[in-house]
Coordinates of C-alpha atoms in Angstrom, one line a residue:
M1 CA 23.1 32.3 9.9
K2 CA 19.3 32.2 9.4
T3 CA 17.2 29.9 11.5
E4 CA 13.6 28.9 10.7
T5 CA 11.3 27.1 13.1
I6 CA 8.2 25.1 12.1
K7 CA 5.5 24.7 14.8
P8 CA 5.6 21.5 16.7
E9 CA 3.6 18.5 15.7
N10 CA 4.0 15.4 17.9
R11 CA 2.9 12.8 15.3
Y12 CA 5.7 10.8 14.1
D13 CA 7.6 8.0 15.8
R14 CA 11.1 7.4 14.8
P15 CA 11.2 4.7 12.1
E16 CA 13.8 2.0 11.9
V17 CA 16.8 3.5 10.3
K18 CA 19.8 1.4 9.3
N19 CA 22.2 0.7 6.6
R20 CA 21.5 -2.3 4.4
A21 CA 24.1 -5.1 4.6
L22 CA 26.8 -4.9 2.0
C23 CA 26.7 -8.2 0.2
M24 CA 29.3 -7.6 -2.6
L25 CA 32.6 -5.8 -2.6
A26 CA 31.9 -3.9 -5.9
A27 CA 29.1 -1.8 -7.2
L28 CA 28.1 -0.9 -10.7
I29 CA 26.5 2.6 -10.6
L30 CA 24.6 3.7 -13.7
I31 CA 25.4 7.4 -14.6
V32 CA 22.7 9.0 -16.6
G33 CA 23.0 12.3 -18.4
G34 CA 21.9 15.5 -16.7
G35 CA 18.2 16.1 -16.2
I36 CA 16.2 19.1 -17.3
G37 CA 15.2 22.3 -15.6
A38 CA 16.5 22.8 -12.0
V39 CA 18.0 19.3 -11.8
S40 CA 20.6 20.0 -14.5
A41 CA 22.8 22.3 -12.6
Q42 CA 24.4 21.9 -9.1
T43 CA 24.6 25.4 -7.6
G44 CA 24.3 27.1 -4.3
D45 CA 24.2 25.4 -0.9
Q46 CA 24.3 21.7 -0.2
V47 CA 21.4 20.3 1.9
V48 CA 21.9 18.0 4.9
I49 CA 19.0 16.4 6.6
N50 CA 19.3 15.2 10.2
S51 CA 16.0 13.6 11.1
G52 CA 14.4 10.3 12.0
D53 CA 11.2 11.3 10.3
W54 CA 11.3 9.9 6.8
I55 CA 9.1 12.7 5.4
D56 CA 11.7 15.2 6.6
V57 CA 14.4 13.3 4.7
Y58 CA 12.2 12.9 1.6
T59 CA 11.1 16.6 1.5
G60 CA 14.6 17.8 2.1
I61 CA 15.9 15.9 -0.9
C62 CA 13.1 17.1 -3.1
H63 CA 13.8 20.6 -2.0
A64 CA 17.5 20.2 -2.9
N65 CA 16.7 18.5 -6.3
L66 CA 14.3 21.2 -7.3
H67 CA 16.8 23.9 -6.5
G68 CA 19.8 22.2 -8.1
M69 CA 21.6 21.4 -4.8
D70 CA 23.5 18.4 -3.6
S71 CA 21.8 16.6 -0.7
Y72 CA 22.8 14.2 2.1
F73 CA 21.0 12.6 4.9
V74 CA 22.1 11.1 8.2
T75 CA 21.2 7.5 8.9
G76 CA 23.4 6.8 12.0
Q77 CA 26.3 8.1 14.1
T78 CA 29.2 6.5 12.1
Q79 CA 27.6 7.4 8.7
G80 CA 26.9 11.0 9.9
H81 CA 30.6 11.5 10.6
T82 CA 31.5 10.0 7.2
L83 CA 29.3 12.5 5.4
A84 CA 31.6 15.4 6.5
R85 CA 34.4 13.7 4.5
V86 CA 32.5 13.5 1.3
M87 CA 30.6 16.8 1.3
D88 CA 32.0 19.8 -0.6
P89 CA 33.8 22.0 1.9
T90 CA 33.6 25.0 -0.5
K91 CA 29.8 25.0 -0.3
A92 CA 27.7 26.4 2.5
V93 CA 25.2 24.0 4.2
T94 CA 21.4 24.3 4.6
L95 CA 20.8 22.0 7.6
I96 CA 17.3 20.6 7.9
E97 CA 16.9 19.1 11.4
S98 CA 14.2 17.5 13.4
D99 CA 13.3 19.3 16.6
I100 CA 12.0 16.0 18.0
I101 CA 13.9 13.1 16.6
P102 CA 17.3 14.1 15.1
I103 CA 19.6 11.2 14.3
M104 CA 22.6 13.0 15.7
P105 CA 21.9 15.7 18.3
G106 CA 24.4 18.5 18.0
Y107 CA 25.1 17.9 14.4
Q108 CA 25.3 21.6 13.5
D109 CA 28.2 22.0 16.0
Y110 CA 29.9 19.0 14.5
L111 CA 29.7 20.3 10.9
E112 CA 31.0 23.7 12.0
S113 CA 33.9 22.0 13.8
E114 CA 34.7 20.3 10.5
G115 CA 35.0 23.7 8.8
F116 CA 31.6 23.9 7.2
T117 CA 29.6 27.2 7.0
I118 CA 26.0 26.7 8.0
S119 CA 24.0 29.3 6.1
K120 CA 20.6 28.2 7.2
V121 CA 19.0 25.9 9.8
I122 CA 15.4 24.8 9.2
K123 CA 13.9 23.2 12.3
S124 CA 11.1 20.7 11.7
A125 CA 8.7 19.3 14.2
G126 CA 6.9 17.0 11.7
G127 CA 7.4 16.0 8.1
R128 CA 4.0 17.0 6.8
K129 CA 4.4 20.6 8.2
L130 CA 7.9 20.8 6.7
A131 CA 6.5 19.8 3.3
L132 CA 4.1 22.7 3.4
E133 CA 6.8 25.1 4.7
L134 CA 9.3 24.2 2.0
G135 CA 6.5 24.1 -0.5
R136 CA 6.1 27.8 0.0
E137 CA 9.7 28.3 -1.2
S138 CA 9.4 25.8 -4.1
G139 CA 8.1 28.3 -6.6
T140 CA 5.9 25.6 -8.1
T141 CA 2.3 25.8 -9.2
R142 CA 1.8 22.1 -9.6
F143 CA 1.3 19.8 -6.7
I144 CA 1.2 16.0 -6.1
V145 CA -0.8 14.9 -3.1
I146 CA -0.3 11.5 -1.4
D147 CA -1.1 10.0 2.0
D148 CA 2.1 9.3 4.0
A149 CA 0.5 6.0 5.2
Y150 CA 1.6 4.6 1.8
G151 CA 5.3 5.5 1.7
Y152 CA 5.9 3.7 -1.6
N153 CA 3.8 6.2 -3.4
A154 CA 6.3 8.9 -2.4
I155 CA 9.1 6.9 -4.0
S156 CA 7.0 6.4 -7.2
V157 CA 6.3 10.1 -7.7
A158 CA 9.7 11.5 -6.7
P159 CA 11.3 11.4 -10.2
Y160 CA 8.1 12.7 -11.8
S161 CA 7.9 15.6 -9.3
I162 CA 11.4 16.7 -10.4
V163 CA 10.9 16.6 -14.2
S164 CA 7.4 18.2 -14.0
T165 CA 8.5 20.8 -11.4
S166 CA 5.8 19.7 -9.0
W167 CA 5.8 19.7 -5.2
V168 CA 4.8 16.7 -3.1
I169 CA 2.6 17.3 -0.1
F170 CA 1.1 14.8 2.3
A171 CA -2.5 15.0 3.3
D172 CA -5.0 13.0 5.4
R173 CA -8.0 13.7 7.5
E174 CA -5.9 15.3 10.3
N175 CA -4.1 18.0 8.2
I176 CA -6.4 18.6 5.3
N177 CA -7.3 22.1 6.6
E178 CA -3.7 23.0 6.7
V179 CA -3.3 21.7 3.1
N180 CA -6.3 23.7 2.0
N181 CA -4.8 26.9 3.5
F182 CA -1.5 26.2 1.9
L183 CA -3.1 25.8 -1.6
R184 CA -5.4 28.8 -1.2
G185 CA -2.4 31.0 -0.7
R186 CA -0.8 30.4 -4.0
T187 CA -1.4 29.9 -7.7
V188 CA -2.4 26.3 -8.5
S189 CA -2.1 25.2 -12.1
G190 CA -2.6 21.5 -11.4
V191 CA -3.1 18.9 -8.6
T192 CA -2.5 15.2 -9.0
I193 CA -3.7 12.8 -6.3
V194 CA -1.7 9.5 -6.3
G195 CA -2.9 6.4 -4.5
Q196 CA -5.4 6.0 -1.8
V197 CA -6.3 9.1 0.2
D198 CA -9.0 9.8 2.8
R199 CA -12.3 10.8 1.4
S200 CA -12.0 14.2 3.2
V201 CA -8.9 14.9 1.2
S202 CA -10.5 14.1 -2.2
E203 CA -13.6 16.1 -1.3
N204 CA -11.6 19.2 -0.2
L205 CA -9.4 19.1 -3.2
A206 CA -12.2 18.6 -5.7
R207 CA -12.3 22.4 -6.4
Y208 CA -8.9 22.0 -8.2
N209 CA -10.3 19.3 -10.5
P210 CA -7.4 17.0 -9.6
E211 CA -6.0 14.3 -11.8
I212 CA -6.5 11.1 -9.8
I213 CA -4.1 8.1 -10.2
N214 CA -5.4 5.1 -8.3
E215 CA -6.1 1.9 -10.2
K216 CA -7.8 -0.6 -7.8
N217 CA -5.5 0.4 -4.9
D218 CA -2.7 -1.4 -6.8
R219 CA 0.7 0.1 -6.1
F220 CA 2.2 -1.4 -9.3
R221 CA -0.5 -0.1 -11.6
N222 CA -0.3 3.3 -10.0
N223 CA 3.4 3.2 -10.3
I224 CA 3.2 2.5 -14.0
A225 CA 0.7 5.3 -14.5
V226 CA 3.2 7.7 -12.9
V227 CA 6.1 6.4 -15.1
D228 CA 3.9 7.1 -18.2
R229 CA 3.6 10.7 -17.1
Y230 CA 7.3 11.0 -16.5
L231 CA 8.1 9.7 -19.9
A232 CA 5.6 12.1 -21.5
V233 CA 7.7 14.9 -20.0
K234 CA 11.2 13.4 -20.4
P235 CA 11.6 10.3 -22.6
S236 CA 14.1 7.8 -21.3
N237 CA 15.4 4.4 -22.3
E238 CA 16.8 3.7 -18.8
V239 CA 14.9 2.9 -15.7
I240 CA 15.5 2.4 -12.0
I241 CA 14.1 -0.8 -10.5
T242 CA 13.4 -0.9 -6.7
N243 CA 10.7 -2.1 -4.3
G244 CA 9.6 1.3 -3.0
E245 CA 10.5 0.6 0.6
F246 CA 13.4 3.0 1.1
I247 CA 14.8 6.4 0.1
E248 CA 18.1 6.5 -1.8
E249 CA 19.9 9.3 -3.7
E250 CA 19.7 7.7 -7.2
I251 CA 16.0 6.9 -6.8
M252 CA 15.2 10.5 -5.8
S253 CA 17.4 12.2 -8.4
G254 CA 14.8 12.4 -11.2
R255 CA 17.4 11.3 -13.8
T256 CA 15.3 8.3 -14.7
P257 CA 11.8 7.0 -13.8
V258 CA 11.4 4.3 -11.1
I259 CA 9.6 1.0 -11.5
F260 CA 8.5 -1.2 -8.7
I261 CA 9.1 -5.0 -8.2
N262 CA 8.6 -7.3 -5.2
R263 CA 11.4 -8.7 -3.3
N264 CA 10.4 -12.2 -4.5
S265 CA 9.0 -11.6 -8.0
A266 CA 7.8 -9.0 -10.5
S267 CA 4.1 -8.6 -10.9
D268 CA 2.6 -9.6 -14.3
T269 CA 1.5 -6.0 -14.7
T270 CA 5.1 -4.8 -14.4
L271 CA 6.6 -7.5 -16.5
D272 CA 4.2 -6.8 -19.4
Y273 CA 4.8 -3.1 -19.1
V274 CA 8.6 -3.5 -19.2
K275 CA 8.4 -5.9 -22.1
E276 CA 6.4 -3.5 -24.2
S277 CA 8.4 -0.4 -23.3
S278 CA 11.3 1.1 -25.1
F279 CA 13.6 0.6 -22.2
V280 CA 17.0 -1.0 -23.0
G281 CA 18.2 -1.4 -19.4
G282 CA 18.6 0.2 -16.1
T283 CA 19.8 0.1 -12.5
I284 CA 18.5 -2.2 -9.8
I285 CA 18.8 -0.7 -6.3
G286 CA 18.4 -3.0 -3.3
N287 CA 20.5 -6.0 -2.4
D288 CA 17.6 -8.2 -1.5
L289 CA 15.9 -8.2 -4.9
A290 CA 17.9 -11.1 -6.4
N291 CA 15.0 -13.3 -7.2
A292 CA 13.0 -10.6 -8.9
V293 CA 16.1 -9.4 -10.8
K294 CA 16.5 -12.9 -12.3
I295 CA 12.9 -13.0 -13.4
L296 CA 13.2 -9.5 -15.0
K297 CA 16.3 -10.4 -16.9
D298 CA 15.0 -13.8 -18.0
Q299 CA 11.6 -12.5 -19.2
T300 CA 12.5 -9.1 -20.6
G301 CA 16.0 -9.6 -22.1
L302 CA 17.0 -6.1 -20.7
V303 CA 20.4 -5.5 -19.3
F304 CA 20.3 -4.4 -15.6
F305 CA 23.2 -3.2 -13.4
I306 CA 22.9 -3.8 -9.7
K307 CA 23.8 -0.9 -7.4
L308 CA 24.8 -2.5 -4.2
G309 CA 27.3 0.0 -2.6
Q310 CA 29.2 3.2 -2.9
G311 CA 32.8 4.2 -2.9
R312 CA 34.0 6.9 -0.5
G313 CA 37.4 8.3 0.1
T314 CA 39.6 11.3 -0.6
G315 CA 42.5 9.5 -2.3
G316 CA 44.1 6.2 -3.1
F317 CA 41.9 3.0 -2.8
S318 CA 38.4 3.7 -1.6
G319 CA 36.6 0.9 0.1
V320 CA 33.0 0.0 -0.9
E321 CA 30.4 1.0 1.7
A322 CA 26.8 0.2 2.0
L323 CA 24.4 2.6 0.3
D324 CA 22.8 5.4 2.3
M325 CA 19.2 4.2 2.6
F326 CA 16.4 5.4 4.8
N327 CA 13.6 2.8 5.4
L328 CA 10.0 3.8 4.9
P329 CA 7.1 2.7 7.1
K330 CA 5.1 -0.1 5.5
Y331 CA 2.2 -2.4 6.2
E332 CA 3.1 -4.8 9.0
F333 CA 1.5 -8.1 8.3
D334 CA 1.2 -11.2 10.5
V335 CA 0.4 -13.9 8.0
T336 CA 1.3 -17.5 8.5
I337 CA 0.9 -21.1 7.1
L338 CA -0.6 -23.2 9.9
S339 CA -1.4 -26.8 8.9
G340 CA -2.5 -29.1 6.1
N341 CA -3.9 -32.6 5.3
Y342 CA -4.9 -34.7 2.3
N343 CA -8.6 -35.7 2.1
T344 CA -8.8 -39.1 0.4
M345 CA -12.6 -38.8 0.0
T346 CA -12.6 -35.4 -1.8
N347 CA -9.2 -35.8 -3.4
S348 CA -8.0 -32.5 -2.1
V349 CA -5.1 -31.0 -0.3
N350 CA -6.4 -28.7 2.5
I351 CA -4.1 -25.9 3.7
E352 CA -4.9 -23.7 6.7
Y353 CA -3.6 -20.1 6.4
G354 CA -3.7 -17.6 9.3
N355 CA -3.9 -13.9 9.4
L356 CA -3.0 -13.0 13.0
G357 CA -2.8 -9.3 12.3
S358 CA -5.3 -6.5 12.7
M359 CA -5.8 -5.7 9.0
G360 CA -7.0 -7.7 6.0
A361 CA -4.6 -9.1 3.4
F362 CA -4.8 -10.9 0.1
G363 CA -3.0 -14.1 -0.5
K364 CA -2.2 -16.5 -3.4
G365 CA -0.8 -20.0 -2.5
T366 CA 1.2 -22.4 -4.5
V367 CA 1.6 -26.0 -3.2
D368 CA 4.3 -28.4 -4.4
L369 CA 3.2 -31.9 -3.4
Y370 CA 5.8 -34.6 -2.7
A371 CA 5.8 -38.3 -1.9
D372 CA 9.1 -38.7 0.0
D373 CA 11.3 -36.6 -2.2
K374 CA 9.5 -37.1 -5.5
L375 CA 7.5 -34.2 -6.8
L376 CA 4.0 -35.4 -7.7
T377 CA 2.2 -32.3 -8.7
T378 CA 2.0 -28.5 -8.3
I379 CA -1.4 -27.0 -7.4
G380 CA -2.6 -23.6 -6.0
D381 CA -4.8 -20.6 -6.3
T382 CA -5.5 -19.1 -9.7
E383 CA -6.6 -15.8 -8.2
P384 CA -5.8 -14.0 -4.9
F385 CA -8.2 -14.7 -2.0
F386 CA -9.0 -12.4 1.0
L387 CA -7.5 -13.2 4.4
S388 CA -9.7 -11.7 7.1
P389 CA -7.9 -10.1 10.0
E390 CA -7.4 -12.1 13.2
T391 CA -8.7 -15.4 11.8
T392 CA -7.8 -18.4 9.8
T393 CA -8.8 -19.5 6.3
G394 CA -8.9 -22.9 4.8
R395 CA -8.2 -23.6 1.1
A396 CA -8.9 -26.9 -0.7
Y397 CA -6.7 -27.7 -3.8
Q398 CA -8.1 -30.5 -5.9
T399 CA -5.7 -33.3 -6.9
A400 CA -6.3 -37.1 -7.2
L401 CA -3.5 -39.2 -5.9
D402 CA -3.0 -42.9 -6.6
A403 CA -3.2 -44.9 -3.4
A404 CA -0.3 -47.1 -4.7
V405 CA 1.8 -43.9 -5.1
M406 CA 1.2 -42.9 -1.5
S407 CA 1.6 -46.3 0.0
G408 CA 4.5 -46.3 2.5
K409 CA 5.5 -42.8 1.5
T410 CA 5.7 -39.6 3.5
L411 CA 3.4 -37.0 2.0
R412 CA 4.8 -33.5 2.2
A413 CA 3.6 -30.1 0.9
H414 CA 5.9 -27.2 0.2
V415 CA 3.6 -24.2 0.5
F416 CA 4.6 -20.8 -0.9
L417 CA 2.2 -18.0 -0.1
E418 CA 2.4 -14.5 -1.7
Y419 CA 0.4 -11.9 0.2
G420 CA -0.1 -8.2 0.3
E421 CA -2.4 -5.3 0.9
S422 CA -4.4 -5.7 -2.3
S423 CA -5.0 -8.4 -4.9
G424 CA -2.6 -6.7 -7.3
S425 CA 0.1 -5.9 -4.7
L426 CA 1.3 -9.2 -3.3
T427 CA 4.6 -7.8 -2.1
E428 CA 5.4 -10.3 0.7
A429 CA 5.9 -14.0 0.8
I430 CA 6.3 -16.9 3.2
E431 CA 7.0 -20.5 2.5
T432 CA 7.2 -23.7 4.6
D433 CA 7.2 -27.5 4.4
I434 CA 4.2 -29.3 6.0
L435 CA 3.9 -33.1 6.6
L436 CA 0.5 -34.0 5.4
G437 CA -1.6 -36.5 7.4
T438 CA -4.5 -38.1 5.6
T439 CA -8.2 -37.7 6.5
N440 CA -11.4 -39.1 5.1
F441 CA -14.5 -36.9 5.3
S442 CA -17.0 -35.1 3.2
D443 CA -17.9 -31.5 4.3
S444 CA -21.7 -31.5 4.0
S445 CA -22.2 -28.1 5.5
R446 CA -24.7 -25.8 3.8
L447 CA -25.3 -22.1 4.1
H448 CA -27.6 -19.4 2.7
I449 CA -27.0 -15.6 2.6
I450 CA -30.3 -13.9 3.6
R451 CA -29.5 -10.2 3.4
A452 CA -26.9 -7.5 3.7
V453 CA -27.7 -4.5 5.9
Y454 CA -26.0 -1.2 6.7
N455 CA -26.8 0.9 9.8
T456 CA -25.9 4.6 9.2
Q457 CA -25.9 5.6 12.9
L458 CA -23.8 2.7 14.1
E459 CA -21.7 2.7 10.9
Q460 CA -22.0 -1.0 10.8
F461 CA -22.5 -3.7 8.2
S462 CA -24.5 -6.8 9.0
V463 CA -24.8 -10.0 6.9
V464 CA -27.5 -12.4 8.0
L465 CA -26.8 -16.1 7.3
T466 CA -28.8 -19.3 7.9
N467 CA -27.9 -23.0 8.1
P468 CA -30.5 -25.1 6.2
G469 CA -28.6 -28.3 6.7
N470 CA -28.3 -30.9 9.5
T471 CA -24.6 -30.5 10.2
R472 CA -22.7 -27.8 12.1
C473 CA -21.5 -24.9 10.0
F474 CA -18.9 -22.2 10.8
A475 CA -18.6 -19.1 8.7
S476 CA -16.7 -15.9 8.2
A477 CA -17.6 -13.2 5.7
E478 CA -16.6 -10.0 4.1
V479 CA -18.5 -7.4 2.1
E480 CA -17.0 -6.1 -1.1
L481 CA -17.8 -2.4 -1.9
S482 CA -16.9 0.1 -4.5
I483 CA -15.6 3.3 -3.0
E484 CA -15.0 6.0 -5.6
G485 CA -14.6 3.3 -8.2
R486 CA -12.1 1.2 -6.3
P487 CA -12.8 -2.1 -4.5
E488 CA -12.9 -2.1 -0.7
F489 CA -13.3 -5.2 1.5
V490 CA -14.9 -5.1 5.0
S491 CA -14.3 -8.0 7.3
L492 CA -17.2 -9.0 9.5
G493 CA -15.5 -10.2 12.6
I494 CA -14.2 -13.6 13.7
P495 CA -15.7 -16.9 12.4
A496 CA -19.0 -17.9 14.1
E497 CA -21.2 -20.9 14.1
V498 CA -24.3 -20.5 11.9
T499 CA -27.6 -21.7 13.3
D500 CA -31.1 -20.8 12.1
E501 CA -30.3 -17.1 11.6
T502 CA -26.8 -15.7 12.5
T503 CA -25.7 -12.2 12.0
L504 CA -22.0 -11.3 11.3
K505 CA -21.1 -7.6 11.9
G506 CA -18.3 -5.2 11.1
R507 CA -17.8 -1.5 11.4
F508 CA -17.1 0.7 8.4
R509 CA -18.0 4.4 7.7
L510 CA -20.0 5.1 4.5
T511 CA -21.0 8.5 3.4
P512 CA -24.2 9.2 1.5
A513 CA -22.2 9.3 -1.7
D514 CA -20.8 5.8 -0.8
L515 CA -24.3 4.5 -0.3
A516 CA -25.4 5.9 -3.6
E517 CA -22.5 4.1 -5.3
N518 CA -23.4 0.8 -3.6
P519 CA -27.1 -0.1 -4.1
T520 CA -25.9 -3.7 -4.2
V521 CA -22.8 -5.3 -2.6
R522 CA -21.0 -8.6 -3.0
V523 CA -21.0 -10.8 0.0
H524 CA -18.1 -13.4 0.3
V525 CA -18.6 -16.2 2.8
H526 CA -16.1 -18.9 3.7
Y527 CA -17.7 -21.8 5.6
G528 CA -17.3 -25.4 6.6
E529 CA -17.9 -28.1 9.3
H530 CA -14.6 -27.3 10.9
E531 CA -14.1 -23.9 12.4
N532 CA -10.5 -23.5 11.4
M533 CA -10.7 -25.2 8.0
R534 CA -13.6 -23.5 6.2
I535 CA -12.9 -24.8 2.8
N536 CA -16.2 -23.9 1.1
S537 CA -17.0 -20.5 -0.3
L538 CA -20.0 -18.6 -1.5
T539 CA -20.3 -15.3 -3.2
E540 CA -23.6 -13.5 -3.9
E541 CA -24.7 -10.0 -4.9
H542 CA -27.3 -8.6 -2.5
A543 CA -29.3 -5.3 -2.4
L544 CA -27.9 -3.3 0.5
E545 CA -30.7 -2.5 3.0
V546 CA -30.0 0.8 4.7
Y547 CA -31.2 1.5 8.2
G548 CA -30.8 4.7 10.3
G549 CA -30.8 4.2 14.0
I550 CA -29.8 2.1 17.0
N551 CA -33.2 0.3 16.8
E552 CA -32.4 -0.4 13.1
L553 CA -35.4 1.4 11.6
P554 CA -35.2 1.0 7.9
I555 CA -34.6 4.3 6.0
V556 CA -35.4 3.1 2.5
P557 CA -38.7 1.2 3.4
I558 CA -39.9 4.1 5.5
L559 CA -39.2 6.7 2.8
V560 CA -41.0 4.6 0.3
S561 CA -44.0 4.3 2.6
V562 CA -44.0 8.0 3.3
I563 CA -43.8 8.9 -0.3
S564 CA -46.6 6.5 -1.2
I565 CA -48.8 8.0 1.4
L566 CA -48.0 11.6 0.2
V567 CA -48.8 10.6 -3.4
V568 CA -52.2 9.1 -2.3
L569 CA -53.0 12.2 -0.2
L570 CA -52.0 14.5 -3.1
G571 CA -54.2 12.5 -5.5
A572 CA -57.1 12.8 -3.1
V573 CA -56.7 16.6 -2.8
L574 CA -56.6 17.0 -6.5
F575 CA -59.6 14.8 -6.9
V576 CA -61.7 16.8 -4.4
R577 CA -60.6 20.1 -6.0
K578 CA -61.6 18.9 -9.5
K579 CA -65.0 17.6 -8.2
N580 CA -65.8 21.0 -6.6
E581 CA -65.0 22.8 -9.8

């Protein structure tokens, strides 16, 4: 038996690993014809992955698929014992096992006690290192680079990596030097960067002239771009539908491309793409996608089978068990719907949303307005809005209600809020009923944006606001940038009361290239008389003033002055020389 050890890397925490609940006692499993290249033949060892690190599991499956081997992964004690009953006893086992967080310690001994021959043990102390180690054995010259902070991108590219014979590696600021050394040691015929990566990654990989797939940080647009590339290599009229939040054998197989939907709905981008495609149907994997499945069926007319479970057994009747799934890390939001009222003076329903988490989110609200149990109207946002972290945001939805209709009635709002990491990826949702009180006031707050400033030494944005009115005004703000062509929002702290001149500040690192790309920035301000219900908004484009020190000495004005002085001095010198001639 051969044992390989990969150097330790204490980076990964064990993610939540569990089987999804089985909600039906039958499963329809789509069987698609054999793939191309290495995927078409099942030969050699079978691969078993025993690790709580999702990148170990992902990389081990990719390794198996590229080399035409069956693969299995352990998700728990009971399931780990079950695997031994479904694996092929005539095939030797390549065991990939975490040195730090194995799911089942001693699993090698268990497999050997069940009669399996362990031909190789690969010890991993970190998924990103394992990806580079197995990448050296892949024999590929094409590479797909993603950041493991966005696990869904790994699911999106998995089928394409198989049909294009590419190897997936994970890169960020911490390990880019290791990735560089890995690529320098082999022939590279192509590099594709998918999704958002750290600037250090894109800069270091620029020498390979990489193809970059990242449309507005939108996971659905990026996913569709990857599907297009899959279909260019291997046309298919079938597709797998999932939400990109877990690893599962069919998803990873490469037999068909994978398209993303939300748990609650399908994005307009995805719906339009599926409608215009040549797909005739496919398999939906995930038992919590019922709402999105119905929307897909109703709006596309395609036939979808739902894969909810798997049959296991060695003879006779085999019970249906939950699918083997390995959950991926994802953004953890803390978004909520706080309160609401109806303003009879402004004829608006005001809803207060809260983002209690530490990172920004985008939201889009829909409000069904009821008098007792009678639906009066449906109102809401036409475009997603930004929810700054650790603060609240008020939204005013205009609707005029007849006083006679409201008389003696209980006014209630059913609020449904979709939210997510970008305006095009509203992957989460929350809904609640709110009893609406009535209020009668006109928000007469006023606000002006004076300027936007960036301090290169402090790596800090400042937006200066002023209150020209006679009423109190509270404001929050964010700066919208363009970073390598994609939008980036920088939140400027918690709401503050605006007086004669008030500065809101937020930290964000900009490189000289970023500054060159953003001579102007868009400043978004939400303000109002009430601190927690800032229902007014203002968006303006401002020249970005760049300063360079703790004392905020302006770089650009100083440079302009210095250059002007030099030009005058040069002119004087030339004049004197000419006069002396």
